[in-house]
PDB file of C-alpha atoms in Angstrom:
ATOM      1  CA  UNK T   1       1.322  -2.119  26.977  1.00  0.00           C
ATOM      2  CA  UNK T   2       2.945  -3.180  30.081  1.00  0.00           C
ATOM      3  CA  UNK T   3       5.647  -5.603  30.184  1.00  0.00           C
ATOM      4  CA  UNK T   4       6.004  -8.735  32.420  1.00  0.00           C
ATOM      5  CA  UNK T   5       9.210  -8.918  34.155  1.00  0.00           C
ATOM      6  CA  UNK T   6      10.201 -12.826  34.949  1.00  0.00           C
ATOM      7  CA  UNK T   7      12.442 -13.169  37.593  1.00  0.00           C
ATOM      8  CA  UNK T   8      14.455 -16.397  36.445  1.00  0.00           C
ATOM      9  CA  UNK T   9      17.125 -16.000  39.111  1.00  0.00           C
ATOM     10  CA  UNK T  10      14.535 -17.915  41.081  1.00  0.00           C
ATOM     11  CA  UNK T  11      14.002 -20.331  38.226  1.00  0.00           C
ATOM     12  CA  UNK T  12      15.403 -23.445  38.977  1.00  0.00           C
ATOM     13  CA  UNK T  13      15.633 -26.809  36.780  1.00  0.00           C
ATOM     14  CA  UNK T  14      16.131 -29.639  38.834  1.00  0.00           C
ATOM     15  CA  UNK T  15      17.755 -32.794  37.147  1.00  0.00           C
ATOM     16  CA  UNK T  16      18.585 -36.026  38.915  1.00  0.00           C
ATOM     17  CA  UNK T  17      20.617 -38.686  37.235  1.00  0.00           C
ATOM     18  CA  UNK T  18      18.472 -41.293  39.196  1.00  0.00           C
ATOM     19  CA  UNK T  19      15.036 -39.958  38.022  1.00  0.00           C
ATOM     20  CA  UNK T  20      13.994 -39.177  34.269  1.00  0.00           C
ATOM     21  CA  UNK T  21      11.689 -36.270  35.158  1.00  0.00           C
ATOM     22  CA  UNK T  22      12.813 -32.513  36.432  1.00  0.00           C
ATOM     23  CA  UNK T  23      10.989 -29.409  37.619  1.00  0.00           C
ATOM     24  CA  UNK T  24      10.891 -26.116  36.560  1.00  0.00           C
ATOM     25  CA  UNK T  25      10.051 -23.013  39.128  1.00  0.00           C
ATOM     26  CA  UNK T  26       9.884 -19.382  38.964  1.00  0.00           C
ATOM     27  CA  UNK T  27       8.189 -16.026  39.988  1.00  0.00           C
ATOM     28  CA  UNK T  28       6.405 -13.399  37.875  1.00  0.00           C
ATOM     29  CA  UNK T  29       6.657  -9.953  38.780  1.00  0.00           C
ATOM     30  CA  UNK T  30       5.292  -6.726  37.325  1.00  0.00           C
ATOM     31  CA  UNK T  31       8.529  -5.176  35.838  1.00  0.00           C
ATOM     32  CA  UNK T  32       6.722  -1.629  35.089  1.00  0.00           C
ATOM     33  CA  UNK T  33       6.062  -0.442  38.465  1.00  0.00           C
ATOM     34  CA  UNK T  34       7.089  -1.928  41.900  1.00  0.00           C
ATOM     35  CA  UNK T  35       7.867  -5.482  40.923  1.00  0.00           C
ATOM     36  CA  UNK T  36       4.687  -6.906  42.360  1.00  0.00           C
ATOM     37  CA  UNK T  37       4.210 -10.431  41.890  1.00  0.00           C
ATOM     38  CA  UNK T  38       1.133 -10.893  39.214  1.00  0.00           C
ATOM     39  CA  UNK T  39      -1.205 -13.391  40.686  1.00  0.00           C
ATOM     40  CA  UNK T  40      -3.242 -15.919  38.379  1.00  0.00           C
ATOM     41  CA  UNK T  41      -0.727 -15.082  35.606  1.00  0.00           C
ATOM     42  CA  UNK T  42      -1.070 -18.009  32.868  1.00  0.00           C
ATOM     43  CA  UNK T  43       2.248 -19.860  32.397  1.00  0.00           C
ATOM     44  CA  UNK T  44       2.548 -22.416  29.538  1.00  0.00           C
ATOM     45  CA  UNK T  45       5.262 -24.783  28.807  1.00  0.00           C
ATOM     46  CA  UNK T  46       6.221 -25.850  25.508  1.00  0.00           C
ATOM     47  CA  UNK T  47       2.959 -24.619  23.510  1.00  0.00           C
ATOM     48  CA  UNK T  48       0.461 -25.391  26.276  1.00  0.00           C
ATOM     49  CA  UNK T  49       1.729 -28.989  26.601  1.00  0.00           C
ATOM     50  CA  UNK T  50       1.821 -28.089  30.695  1.00  0.00           C
ATOM     51  CA  UNK T  51       0.016 -25.093  31.801  1.00  0.00           C
ATOM     52  CA  UNK T  52      -0.707 -23.546  35.209  1.00  0.00           C
ATOM     53  CA  UNK T  53      -1.310 -20.175  36.994  1.00  0.00           C
ATOM     54  CA  UNK T  54       0.818 -18.220  39.323  1.00  0.00           C
ATOM     55  CA  UNK T  55      -0.086 -17.873  43.283  1.00  0.00           C
ATOM     56  CA  UNK T  56      -0.586 -14.872  45.250  1.00  0.00           C
ATOM     57  CA  UNK T  57       3.141 -14.513  45.434  1.00  0.00           C
ATOM     58  CA  UNK T  58       3.692 -14.937  41.782  1.00  0.00           C
ATOM     59  CA  UNK T  59       5.249 -18.315  41.917  1.00  0.00           C
ATOM     60  CA  UNK T  60       4.730 -21.296  39.512  1.00  0.00           C
ATOM     61  CA  UNK T  61       5.935 -24.723  39.466  1.00  0.00           C
ATOM     62  CA  UNK T  62       6.248 -27.620  36.791  1.00  0.00           C
ATOM     63  CA  UNK T  63       6.887 -30.966  37.954  1.00  0.00           C
ATOM     64  CA  UNK T  64       7.542 -34.364  36.187  1.00  0.00           C
ATOM     65  CA  UNK T  65       8.740 -32.837  33.012  1.00  0.00           C
ATOM     66  CA  UNK T  66      11.461 -34.335  30.702  1.00  0.00           C
ATOM     67  CA  UNK T  67      14.812 -32.872  31.086  1.00  0.00           C
ATOM     68  CA  UNK T  68      15.920 -30.650  28.275  1.00  0.00           C
ATOM     69  CA  UNK T  69      15.262 -27.450  26.736  1.00  0.00           C
ATOM     70  CA  UNK T  70      11.588 -25.906  27.167  1.00  0.00           C
ATOM     71  CA  UNK T  71       9.743 -22.766  25.759  1.00  0.00           C
ATOM     72  CA  UNK T  72       7.691 -20.895  28.418  1.00  0.00           C
ATOM     73  CA  UNK T  73       4.890 -18.480  27.631  1.00  0.00           C
ATOM     74  CA  UNK T  74       3.629 -16.115  30.169  1.00  0.00           C
ATOM     75  CA  UNK T  75       0.371 -14.126  29.773  1.00  0.00           C
ATOM     76  CA  UNK T  76      -1.603 -11.868  32.040  1.00  0.00           C
ATOM     77  CA  UNK T  77      -4.271  -9.558  30.952  1.00  0.00           C
ATOM     78  CA  UNK T  78      -3.281  -5.880  30.242  1.00  0.00           C
ATOM     79  CA  UNK T  79       0.454  -7.216  29.496  1.00  0.00           C
ATOM     80  CA  UNK T  80       2.276  -8.137  26.465  1.00  0.00           C
ATOM     81  CA  UNK T  81       2.782 -12.046  26.232  1.00  0.00           C
ATOM     82  CA  UNK T  82       6.321 -13.047  26.953  1.00  0.00           C
ATOM     83  CA  UNK T  83       8.032 -16.231  25.643  1.00  0.00           C
ATOM     84  CA  UNK T  84      11.185 -17.378  26.987  1.00  0.00           C
ATOM     85  CA  UNK T  85      13.205 -20.138  25.547  1.00  0.00           C
TER      86      UNK T  85
END
């Protein structure tokens, strides 16, 4: 099966001392061929507490989440699921 390449060089966790929430942004790319963006890939945070899909550029974003460590699950038809901690 194909593997998903997750570009987390662009993944940013924004923390602010004045706020009690943060955001996570990232980009999902096809790591098998030409690093093309995977559109409509499913991205879940902390076992589906929050979930979203990537846009046509492969970007996703979670807003208003509690600061700290989170697990991310990326799924796309025809690719192996990838879990990141």
